[in-house]
Amino acid sequence: KKAPAPAAGKTAHSLAGGKAAAAPARPSGVEEEKRKYLRVMEALTLLFPVWTVALALVALYRPDKFHWISADPVFHTQLFGSEVSFDAYSVLLGVIMLSIGSTLTAADFLRLRTQLGPLAVAWLLQYAVKPLLAFAIGKALRLHPAYATGLILLSCCPAAQAANAVSFIAGGDLATSMAVTLASTAASCLMTPLLFRAFAPRNVRAVRLDGFGMTLSLFNVIVFPTSAGIALNSFAPAFTRWLRQATPLVSVLATALLCAAPVAGTADEIRKSGSRAFFPVILLQMLSVLAGYLVPRRLLGLPEACSRSIAVQTGMQSAATGYLLATGHFKDVLVGVPSAVGVLVMSCLSSVIAVAWRLSAPPLA
């Protein structure tokens, strides 16, 4: 005999278990709108290369549009009896570091005590491998002595502060990235002049660096806002979770503006240099990122996220610092061209690499 058909309104699951199967809950209208919002924010974040290239091109041909993003103080106040000034460039960078800090906790930095290896690897890549690459490129391509000097000066500069934002977008290890930035900038007071004197042509060796001023700037635009973000994440985690829905896009737009500002300030030099000035900088950038990833990941077996951060930090030197030193201490304007071009090259290539990594599989340990 055939088994009787289930009664209307009942399922096989309800007959077997005695309870009606719960239908999958549909997302509410609010949840659906939130999902759409997050998808839009993610799409806009992945357009990082577009924002960077677009703003850089505008800065190149209409530099007057970015004059407001400078290191000139726009606001003064008194704090504990001392005068404190703020400028648009530092404020934008502070916003980036605040948003990055809001994704971190003190535990992220404490664990670095047992991971001094990655810091040593990144430090050696920045202050040994990259200057050697710049020196080799200058010799191989038989570059003009002044241009070769500028390329070496660029390679000896500390990691760019914007590298933390690029590492953030690329899915790197943020704590490692920021620790590398701190270490390389602190060491730059000694390493940049030493390496430059070792590799640069003898007739252009004299250079003076304001190491204390560089370190003080580091604390103003990195340590303070990042610490504020960490504190916010520690004491108001619910608020930071809500804030992180927008911080990636905010970081992208602020970083694109910070990349465009130096281009605007060096627009004449970049236009005068022509396409021949771009190739050595592009080659240096690509080889540095490649070495910065393959050495820690393939040769030493470090985690994927950590290797991404080291690669970004190795590839992105502070071109703005290099240009400032070149124009402040050398009469030949050609010395400043690699750093002027480097602002554009590093921002564009690094943004493409960051988005490519973001689109790839999540970092694995």
Coordinates of C-alpha atoms in Angstrom, one line a residue:
K1 CA 0.0 0.0 0.0
K2 CA 1.1 3.5 -0.7
A3 CA 1.8 5.8 2.2
P4 CA -0.8 8.5 2.7
A5 CA 0.2 11.8 1.4
P6 CA 1.2 14.4 3.9
A7 CA -1.5 16.6 5.1
A8 CA -1.9 20.0 3.6
G9 CA 0.4 22.6 5.1
K10 CA 2.8 20.0 6.4
T11 CA 6.3 19.0 5.1
A12 CA 8.2 15.8 5.3
H13 CA 10.5 17.5 7.9
S14 CA 7.5 18.4 10.1
L15 CA 6.2 14.8 9.9
A16 CA 9.6 13.4 10.9
G17 CA 10.4 15.9 13.6
G18 CA 7.0 16.8 14.8
K19 CA 7.7 20.5 14.2
A20 CA 7.1 22.8 11.3
A21 CA 10.3 23.8 9.5
A22 CA 11.1 27.5 9.9
A23 CA 11.2 29.3 6.6
P24 CA 14.5 31.2 5.9
A25 CA 14.1 34.8 7.2
R26 CA 14.2 37.5 4.6
P27 CA 16.4 40.5 5.3
S28 CA 14.4 43.5 6.4
G29 CA 14.3 46.6 4.4
V30 CA 16.8 48.3 6.7
E31 CA 19.2 45.4 6.4
E32 CA 18.9 45.3 2.6
E33 CA 19.6 49.0 2.3
K34 CA 22.6 48.6 4.5
R35 CA 23.9 45.8 2.3
K36 CA 23.4 48.0 -0.8
Y37 CA 25.3 50.8 1.0
L38 CA 28.2 48.6 1.8
R39 CA 28.4 47.3 -1.7
V40 CA 28.5 50.8 -3.1
M41 CA 31.2 51.8 -0.6
E42 CA 33.3 48.8 -1.5
A43 CA 32.9 49.6 -5.3
L44 CA 34.0 53.2 -4.7
T45 CA 36.9 52.0 -2.6
L46 CA 38.1 49.7 -5.4
L47 CA 38.2 52.7 -7.7
F48 CA 41.3 53.9 -5.8
P49 CA 43.5 53.9 -8.9
V50 CA 40.9 55.9 -10.8
W51 CA 40.7 58.6 -8.1
T52 CA 44.4 58.7 -7.8
V53 CA 45.1 59.0 -11.6
A54 CA 42.3 61.5 -12.1
L55 CA 43.3 63.8 -9.3
A56 CA 47.0 63.5 -10.3
L57 CA 46.2 64.5 -13.9
V58 CA 44.2 67.5 -12.7
A59 CA 47.0 68.5 -10.4
L60 CA 49.5 68.2 -13.3
Y61 CA 47.6 70.6 -15.6
R62 CA 45.7 72.6 -13.1
P63 CA 48.0 72.8 -10.1
D64 CA 46.2 75.9 -8.8
K65 CA 43.3 73.7 -7.8
F66 CA 45.4 72.0 -5.1
H67 CA 47.2 75.0 -3.6
W68 CA 44.9 74.6 -0.5
I69 CA 46.6 71.3 0.3
S70 CA 49.9 72.5 1.6
A71 CA 52.1 72.5 4.7
D72 CA 51.4 76.2 5.2
P73 CA 49.6 76.7 8.6
V74 CA 45.9 77.6 8.2
F75 CA 45.0 77.6 11.9
H76 CA 46.8 78.6 15.1
T77 CA 45.9 78.0 18.7
Q78 CA 47.4 77.8 22.1
L79 CA 47.8 74.4 23.9
F80 CA 49.4 74.2 27.3
G81 CA 51.0 77.6 26.8
S82 CA 52.5 76.6 23.4
E83 CA 51.4 77.7 20.0
V84 CA 50.1 74.9 17.9
S85 CA 49.4 75.2 14.1
F86 CA 47.5 73.0 11.7
D87 CA 47.8 72.7 7.9
A88 CA 45.5 71.0 5.4
Y89 CA 48.1 68.4 4.4
S90 CA 48.7 67.2 8.0
V91 CA 45.0 67.3 8.8
L92 CA 44.2 65.0 5.8
L93 CA 47.0 62.6 6.8
G94 CA 45.8 62.7 10.3
V95 CA 42.3 61.7 9.2
I96 CA 43.8 58.7 7.4
M97 CA 45.8 57.6 10.3
L98 CA 42.8 58.1 12.7
S99 CA 40.7 55.8 10.5
I100 CA 43.5 53.2 10.3
G101 CA 44.0 53.4 14.0
S102 CA 40.3 52.7 14.6
T103 CA 40.9 49.2 13.1
L104 CA 43.7 48.4 15.6
T105 CA 44.1 47.5 19.2
A106 CA 47.0 47.7 21.6
A107 CA 47.3 43.9 21.3
D108 CA 48.2 44.2 17.6
F109 CA 51.3 46.1 18.5
L110 CA 52.2 44.0 21.6
R111 CA 52.4 40.9 19.5
L112 CA 55.1 42.6 17.4
R113 CA 57.5 41.9 20.3
T114 CA 57.6 38.3 19.2
Q115 CA 57.8 39.3 15.5
L116 CA 60.9 41.4 15.3
G117 CA 61.9 39.3 12.2
P118 CA 59.5 41.0 9.8
L119 CA 60.6 44.4 11.0
A120 CA 64.3 43.5 10.4
V121 CA 63.5 42.2 6.9
A122 CA 61.5 45.3 6.0
W123 CA 64.3 47.6 7.4
L124 CA 67.0 45.8 5.4
L125 CA 64.9 45.8 2.2
Q126 CA 64.3 49.6 2.5
Y127 CA 67.8 50.6 3.5
A128 CA 69.9 48.0 1.7
V129 CA 68.1 46.5 -1.2
K130 CA 66.4 49.5 -2.6
P131 CA 69.4 51.9 -2.6
L132 CA 71.4 49.1 -4.3
L133 CA 68.7 48.8 -6.9
A134 CA 68.7 52.6 -7.5
F135 CA 72.5 52.5 -7.8
A136 CA 72.4 49.6 -10.3
I137 CA 69.7 51.2 -12.4
G138 CA 71.7 54.4 -12.6
K139 CA 74.7 52.5 -13.8
A140 CA 72.9 50.2 -16.2
L141 CA 70.9 52.9 -17.9
R142 CA 73.9 55.4 -17.8
L143 CA 71.7 58.1 -16.3
H144 CA 72.7 61.7 -16.1
P145 CA 74.7 62.2 -12.9
A146 CA 72.2 64.7 -11.5
Y147 CA 69.3 62.4 -12.3
A148 CA 71.1 59.4 -10.9
T149 CA 71.8 61.4 -7.7
G150 CA 68.1 62.2 -7.4
L151 CA 67.1 58.5 -7.9
I152 CA 69.5 57.5 -5.2
L153 CA 68.2 60.2 -2.9
L154 CA 64.7 59.0 -3.4
S155 CA 65.6 55.4 -2.6
C156 CA 67.3 56.5 0.6
C157 CA 64.2 58.2 2.0
P158 CA 62.0 56.6 4.6
A159 CA 58.7 54.9 3.8
A160 CA 55.9 57.1 2.7
Q161 CA 53.3 57.8 5.3
A162 CA 50.6 57.1 2.7
A163 CA 52.0 53.5 2.5
N164 CA 50.0 52.7 5.6
A165 CA 46.8 53.6 3.8
V166 CA 47.8 51.6 0.7
S167 CA 48.6 48.6 3.0
F168 CA 45.2 49.1 4.6
I169 CA 43.5 48.8 1.2
A170 CA 45.7 45.9 0.1
G171 CA 44.7 43.8 3.1
G172 CA 48.1 43.9 4.7
D173 CA 49.1 43.6 8.3
L174 CA 48.4 47.1 9.6
A175 CA 50.3 46.8 12.8
T176 CA 53.4 45.6 11.0
S177 CA 53.0 48.3 8.3
M178 CA 52.8 51.1 10.9
A179 CA 55.7 49.7 13.0
V180 CA 57.8 49.6 9.8
T181 CA 56.9 53.2 9.1
L182 CA 57.9 54.3 12.6
A183 CA 61.2 52.3 12.4
S184 CA 62.2 53.5 9.0
T185 CA 61.4 57.1 9.7
A186 CA 63.2 57.1 13.0
A187 CA 66.2 55.4 11.3
S188 CA 66.1 57.8 8.4
C189 CA 67.7 60.6 10.5
L190 CA 70.9 58.5 10.4
M191 CA 70.5 56.2 7.4
T192 CA 69.4 58.6 4.7
P193 CA 72.5 60.8 4.9
L194 CA 74.8 57.8 5.3
L195 CA 73.4 55.9 2.4
F196 CA 73.3 58.9 0.2
R197 CA 76.9 59.7 0.9
A198 CA 77.8 56.1 0.2
F199 CA 76.1 55.8 -3.2
A200 CA 75.8 59.3 -4.6
P201 CA 78.4 60.8 -7.0
R202 CA 81.2 62.5 -5.1
N203 CA 80.6 66.0 -6.4
V204 CA 77.0 66.2 -5.0
R205 CA 77.4 64.5 -1.6
A206 CA 77.0 67.5 0.7
V207 CA 73.4 67.4 2.2
R208 CA 72.0 68.3 5.6
L209 CA 68.9 66.7 7.0
D210 CA 66.7 68.0 9.8
G211 CA 66.3 64.7 11.6
F212 CA 64.6 66.1 14.7
G213 CA 62.1 68.0 12.6
M214 CA 61.3 64.8 10.6
T215 CA 60.8 62.8 13.7
L216 CA 58.6 65.5 15.3
S217 CA 56.4 65.6 12.1
L218 CA 56.1 61.8 12.3
F219 CA 54.6 62.0 15.8
N220 CA 52.3 64.8 14.8
V221 CA 50.7 63.1 11.8
I222 CA 51.1 59.4 12.6
V223 CA 51.5 58.6 16.3
F224 CA 48.9 61.0 17.8
P225 CA 46.0 60.4 15.4
T226 CA 46.7 56.6 15.3
S227 CA 46.8 56.5 19.1
A228 CA 43.5 58.3 19.1
G229 CA 42.0 55.8 16.8
I230 CA 43.2 52.9 18.9
A231 CA 41.8 54.5 22.0
L232 CA 38.5 55.0 20.3
N233 CA 38.4 51.4 19.2
S234 CA 39.2 50.2 22.7
F235 CA 36.7 52.4 24.6
A236 CA 33.9 52.7 22.0
P237 CA 34.0 49.5 19.8
A238 CA 30.4 49.8 18.7
F239 CA 31.0 53.3 17.4
T240 CA 34.2 52.3 15.5
R241 CA 32.4 49.3 14.0
W242 CA 29.8 51.8 12.6
L243 CA 32.6 54.2 11.6
R244 CA 34.5 51.5 9.6
Q245 CA 31.6 51.3 7.1
A246 CA 33.0 54.5 5.6
T247 CA 36.7 54.7 6.7
P248 CA 38.1 52.7 3.7
L249 CA 36.5 55.1 1.2
V250 CA 37.6 58.1 3.3
S251 CA 41.1 56.8 3.3
V252 CA 41.1 56.3 -0.4
L253 CA 39.9 59.8 -1.2
A254 CA 42.2 61.5 1.3
T255 CA 45.2 59.4 0.0
A256 CA 44.4 60.4 -3.6
L257 CA 44.3 64.1 -2.5
L258 CA 47.7 63.7 -0.7
C259 CA 49.2 62.2 -3.8
A260 CA 47.8 64.9 -6.0
A261 CA 49.1 67.8 -3.8
P262 CA 52.9 67.1 -4.4
V263 CA 52.2 66.6 -8.1
A264 CA 50.6 70.1 -8.2
G265 CA 53.7 71.5 -6.5
T266 CA 56.0 69.9 -9.0
A267 CA 53.9 70.1 -12.1
D268 CA 56.4 72.2 -14.1
E269 CA 59.3 69.8 -13.4
I270 CA 57.2 66.7 -14.3
R271 CA 56.0 68.3 -17.6
K272 CA 59.6 69.4 -18.5
S273 CA 61.1 66.0 -17.8
G274 CA 59.2 64.1 -20.4
S275 CA 58.5 60.4 -20.7
R276 CA 62.2 59.5 -20.4
A277 CA 62.3 60.5 -16.8
F278 CA 59.5 58.1 -15.9
F279 CA 61.1 54.8 -16.9
P280 CA 63.9 54.6 -14.2
V281 CA 61.4 55.5 -11.4
I282 CA 58.9 52.9 -12.7
L283 CA 61.6 50.3 -12.9
L284 CA 62.8 51.1 -9.3
Q285 CA 59.2 50.9 -8.0
M286 CA 58.4 47.6 -9.7
L287 CA 61.6 45.9 -8.7
S288 CA 61.3 47.1 -5.1
V289 CA 57.7 45.9 -4.7
L290 CA 58.7 42.5 -6.2
A291 CA 61.7 42.1 -3.9
G292 CA 59.6 43.4 -0.9
Y293 CA 57.1 40.6 -1.5
L294 CA 59.1 37.6 -2.8
V295 CA 61.9 37.9 -0.1
P296 CA 59.6 37.7 3.0
R297 CA 56.9 35.5 1.4
R298 CA 58.7 33.0 -0.8
L299 CA 62.2 33.0 0.6
L300 CA 61.4 33.4 4.4
G301 CA 57.9 32.1 4.5
L302 CA 56.3 35.0 6.3
P303 CA 52.5 35.4 6.4
E304 CA 50.7 36.7 3.3
A305 CA 49.4 39.9 5.0
C306 CA 52.8 40.7 6.5
S307 CA 54.5 40.2 3.2
R308 CA 52.0 42.5 1.5
S309 CA 52.7 45.2 4.0
I310 CA 56.5 44.8 3.6
A311 CA 56.1 45.0 -0.2
V312 CA 54.1 48.2 0.0
Q313 CA 56.5 49.7 2.5
T314 CA 59.5 48.8 0.3
G315 CA 58.0 50.2 -2.8
M316 CA 56.6 53.5 -1.5
Q317 CA 59.3 55.9 -0.3
S318 CA 58.5 59.4 0.7
A319 CA 58.9 61.1 -2.7
A320 CA 57.8 64.4 -1.2
T321 CA 60.6 64.2 1.3
G322 CA 63.1 63.4 -1.5
Y323 CA 61.9 66.4 -3.5
L324 CA 62.1 68.7 -0.6
L325 CA 65.7 67.6 0.1
A326 CA 66.6 67.9 -3.6
T327 CA 65.3 71.4 -4.1
G328 CA 66.6 72.6 -0.7
H329 CA 70.2 71.3 -1.0
F330 CA 71.1 71.1 -4.7
K331 CA 71.3 73.7 -7.4
D332 CA 70.7 71.4 -10.4
V333 CA 66.9 71.0 -10.8
L334 CA 67.4 67.6 -12.4
V335 CA 68.2 66.2 -9.0
G336 CA 64.6 66.8 -8.0
V337 CA 63.0 65.2 -11.1
P338 CA 63.0 61.5 -9.8
S339 CA 61.2 62.5 -6.6
A340 CA 58.7 64.7 -8.5
V341 CA 58.0 61.9 -10.9
G342 CA 58.1 59.4 -8.1
V343 CA 55.1 61.1 -6.4
L344 CA 52.9 60.2 -9.4
V345 CA 54.5 56.8 -10.3
M346 CA 54.4 55.4 -6.7
S347 CA 50.9 56.6 -6.0
C348 CA 49.5 55.2 -9.3
L349 CA 51.4 51.8 -9.3
S350 CA 50.8 51.2 -5.6
S351 CA 47.1 52.0 -5.9
V352 CA 46.8 49.4 -8.7
I353 CA 48.7 46.8 -6.7
A354 CA 46.6 47.5 -3.6
V355 CA 43.3 47.0 -5.4
A356 CA 44.6 43.9 -7.2
W357 CA 45.5 42.4 -3.8
R358 CA 42.1 43.5 -2.3
L359 CA 40.3 41.7 -5.2
S360 CA 42.4 38.5 -4.7
A361 CA 41.8 35.9 -2.1
P362 CA 42.0 37.1 1.6
P363 CA 45.4 37.0 3.1
L364 CA 46.3 33.6 4.7
A365 CA 48.5 33.1 7.7

